[in-house]
Short mmCIF file of N, CA and C in Angstrom, two decimals:
data_model
loop_
_atom_site.label_atom_id
_atom_site.label_comp_id
_atom_site.label_asym_id
_atom_site.label_seq_id
_atom_site.Cartn_x
_atom_site.Cartn_y
_atom_site.Cartn_z
N MET A 52 44.92 8.65 -0.58
CA MET A 52 44.74 8.70 0.85
C MET A 52 43.26 8.72 1.22
N LEU A 53 42.48 9.50 0.52
CA LEU A 53 41.04 9.55 0.78
C LEU A 53 40.39 8.22 0.48
N ASN A 54 40.83 7.56 -0.57
CA ASN A 54 40.29 6.25 -0.94
C ASN A 54 40.53 5.23 0.15
N GLN A 55 41.72 5.26 0.75
CA GLN A 55 42.03 4.33 1.84
C GLN A 55 41.14 4.60 3.05
N TYR A 56 40.87 5.86 3.33
CA TYR A 56 40.01 6.22 4.46
C TYR A 56 38.58 5.74 4.23
N LEU A 57 38.09 5.92 3.02
CA LEU A 57 36.72 5.53 2.71
C LEU A 57 36.53 4.02 2.73
N THR A 58 37.52 3.28 2.34
CA THR A 58 37.40 1.82 2.35
C THR A 58 37.44 1.26 3.77
N ARG A 59 38.02 2.01 4.72
CA ARG A 59 38.06 1.53 6.10
C ARG A 59 36.79 1.87 6.87
N LEU A 60 35.95 2.75 6.34
CA LEU A 60 34.71 3.11 7.03
C LEU A 60 33.77 1.90 7.06
N PRO A 61 33.14 1.66 8.20
CA PRO A 61 32.18 0.54 8.25
C PRO A 61 30.95 0.89 7.42
N SER A 62 30.46 -0.09 6.74
CA SER A 62 29.26 0.15 5.93
C SER A 62 28.02 -0.07 6.80
N LYS A 63 27.12 0.89 6.74
CA LYS A 63 25.88 0.80 7.51
C LYS A 63 24.74 0.71 6.51
N GLU A 64 24.19 -0.47 6.36
CA GLU A 64 23.13 -0.69 5.39
C GLU A 64 21.75 -0.82 6.03
N GLU A 65 21.68 -0.79 7.36
CA GLU A 65 20.39 -0.95 8.01
C GLU A 65 19.44 0.20 7.68
N GLY A 66 19.95 1.41 7.66
CA GLY A 66 19.12 2.57 7.34
C GLY A 66 18.59 2.51 5.93
N ALA A 67 19.41 2.10 5.00
CA ALA A 67 18.97 2.01 3.61
C ALA A 67 17.88 0.95 3.46
N THR A 68 18.01 -0.14 4.18
CA THR A 68 17.00 -1.19 4.10
C THR A 68 15.67 -0.70 4.65
N ALA A 69 15.70 0.04 5.74
CA ALA A 69 14.47 0.58 6.32
C ALA A 69 13.81 1.56 5.36
N VAL A 70 14.60 2.37 4.69
CA VAL A 70 14.05 3.32 3.72
C VAL A 70 13.42 2.56 2.56
N GLU A 71 14.07 1.52 2.10
CA GLU A 71 13.52 0.73 0.98
C GLU A 71 12.19 0.09 1.38
N TYR A 72 12.13 -0.47 2.57
CA TYR A 72 10.86 -1.06 3.03
C TYR A 72 9.78 0.00 3.16
N GLY A 73 10.15 1.17 3.61
CA GLY A 73 9.18 2.27 3.71
C GLY A 73 8.65 2.68 2.35
N LEU A 74 9.53 2.73 1.36
CA LEU A 74 9.09 3.08 0.00
C LEU A 74 8.17 2.01 -0.57
N ILE A 75 8.49 0.76 -0.33
CA ILE A 75 7.64 -0.33 -0.82
C ILE A 75 6.27 -0.26 -0.17
N ALA A 76 6.23 -0.04 1.15
CA ALA A 76 4.95 0.06 1.86
C ALA A 76 4.14 1.25 1.35
N GLY A 77 4.81 2.36 1.07
CA GLY A 77 4.13 3.53 0.53
C GLY A 77 3.55 3.27 -0.84
N LEU A 78 4.31 2.60 -1.69
CA LEU A 78 3.80 2.29 -3.04
C LEU A 78 2.62 1.33 -2.98
N ILE A 79 2.67 0.35 -2.08
CA ILE A 79 1.55 -0.58 -1.93
C ILE A 79 0.31 0.17 -1.47
N ALA A 80 0.48 1.11 -0.54
CA ALA A 80 -0.65 1.90 -0.05
C ALA A 80 -1.25 2.74 -1.18
N VAL A 81 -0.41 3.32 -2.02
CA VAL A 81 -0.91 4.13 -3.14
C VAL A 81 -1.70 3.25 -4.11
N VAL A 82 -1.21 2.05 -4.39
CA VAL A 82 -1.91 1.13 -5.29
C VAL A 82 -3.26 0.72 -4.71
N ILE A 83 -3.31 0.44 -3.41
CA ILE A 83 -4.56 0.05 -2.77
C ILE A 83 -5.57 1.19 -2.82
N VAL A 84 -5.13 2.40 -2.50
CA VAL A 84 -6.04 3.55 -2.54
C VAL A 84 -6.54 3.79 -3.96
N GLY A 85 -5.65 3.69 -4.93
CA GLY A 85 -6.06 3.86 -6.32
C GLY A 85 -7.07 2.82 -6.76
N ALA A 86 -6.86 1.58 -6.36
CA ALA A 86 -7.80 0.51 -6.72
C ALA A 86 -9.15 0.75 -6.06
N LEU A 87 -9.15 1.18 -4.82
CA LEU A 87 -10.42 1.44 -4.14
C LEU A 87 -11.16 2.62 -4.76
N ILE A 88 -10.43 3.60 -5.22
CA ILE A 88 -11.08 4.74 -5.88
C ILE A 88 -11.73 4.29 -7.19
N LEU A 89 -11.04 3.42 -7.93
CA LEU A 89 -11.58 2.96 -9.21
C LEU A 89 -12.73 1.98 -9.03
N ILE A 90 -12.65 1.11 -8.03
CA ILE A 90 -13.64 0.05 -7.84
C ILE A 90 -14.76 0.48 -6.89
N GLY A 91 -14.54 1.57 -6.14
CA GLY A 91 -15.49 2.01 -5.12
C GLY A 91 -16.93 2.13 -5.58
N PRO A 92 -17.21 2.83 -6.67
CA PRO A 92 -18.61 2.96 -7.10
C PRO A 92 -19.25 1.60 -7.45
N GLN A 93 -18.49 0.69 -8.02
CA GLN A 93 -19.03 -0.63 -8.35
C GLN A 93 -19.33 -1.41 -7.08
N LEU A 94 -18.46 -1.32 -6.08
CA LEU A 94 -18.72 -1.99 -4.81
C LEU A 94 -19.93 -1.40 -4.12
N ASP A 95 -20.10 -0.10 -4.19
CA ASP A 95 -21.27 0.54 -3.60
C ASP A 95 -22.54 0.01 -4.25
N SER A 96 -22.53 -0.16 -5.56
CA SER A 96 -23.69 -0.70 -6.26
C SER A 96 -23.98 -2.14 -5.84
N VAL A 97 -22.95 -2.93 -5.70
CA VAL A 97 -23.13 -4.34 -5.29
C VAL A 97 -23.72 -4.41 -3.89
N PHE A 98 -23.18 -3.66 -2.95
CA PHE A 98 -23.67 -3.71 -1.58
C PHE A 98 -25.08 -3.13 -1.47
N THR A 99 -25.40 -2.14 -2.29
CA THR A 99 -26.76 -1.59 -2.28
C THR A 99 -27.76 -2.64 -2.78
N SER A 100 -27.41 -3.35 -3.84
CA SER A 100 -28.32 -4.39 -4.35
C SER A 100 -28.45 -5.53 -3.35
N ILE A 101 -27.39 -5.90 -2.67
CA ILE A 101 -27.48 -6.95 -1.64
C ILE A 101 -28.36 -6.49 -0.49
N SER A 102 -28.20 -5.26 -0.06
CA SER A 102 -29.01 -4.71 1.03
C SER A 102 -30.48 -4.66 0.65
N THR A 103 -30.75 -4.28 -0.58
CA THR A 103 -32.15 -4.24 -1.05
C THR A 103 -32.75 -5.64 -1.10
N ALA A 104 -31.98 -6.59 -1.58
CA ALA A 104 -32.46 -7.97 -1.68
C ALA A 104 -32.73 -8.54 -0.28
N LEU A 105 -31.86 -8.26 0.66
CA LEU A 105 -32.07 -8.76 2.02
C LEU A 105 -33.26 -8.08 2.66
N GLY A 106 -33.45 -6.79 2.39
CA GLY A 106 -34.62 -6.07 2.93
C GLY A 106 -35.91 -6.63 2.36
N ASN A 107 -35.93 -6.98 1.08
CA ASN A 107 -37.12 -7.54 0.46
C ASN A 107 -37.38 -8.96 0.95
N ALA A 108 -36.32 -9.71 1.24
CA ALA A 108 -36.49 -11.08 1.73
C ALA A 108 -37.03 -11.10 3.15
N ALA A 109 -36.68 -10.08 3.94
CA ALA A 109 -37.15 -10.02 5.33
C ALA A 109 -38.63 -9.67 5.38
N ASN A 110 -39.14 -8.99 4.39
CA ASN A 110 -40.56 -8.61 4.39
C ASN A 110 -41.32 -9.74 3.78
#
């Protein structure tokens, strides 16, 4: 009897899809932040050298 009741219930998958998209977006954000933390010091060095070169070229 319970099985018959459960099979007649409408399936609502919209909420599950939204949760899945939220998890994917969260994981992508974590990967981006992690990459920026690892690459950050190297990018700072690159931009500092570019800034120094442009400052020397202007003088």
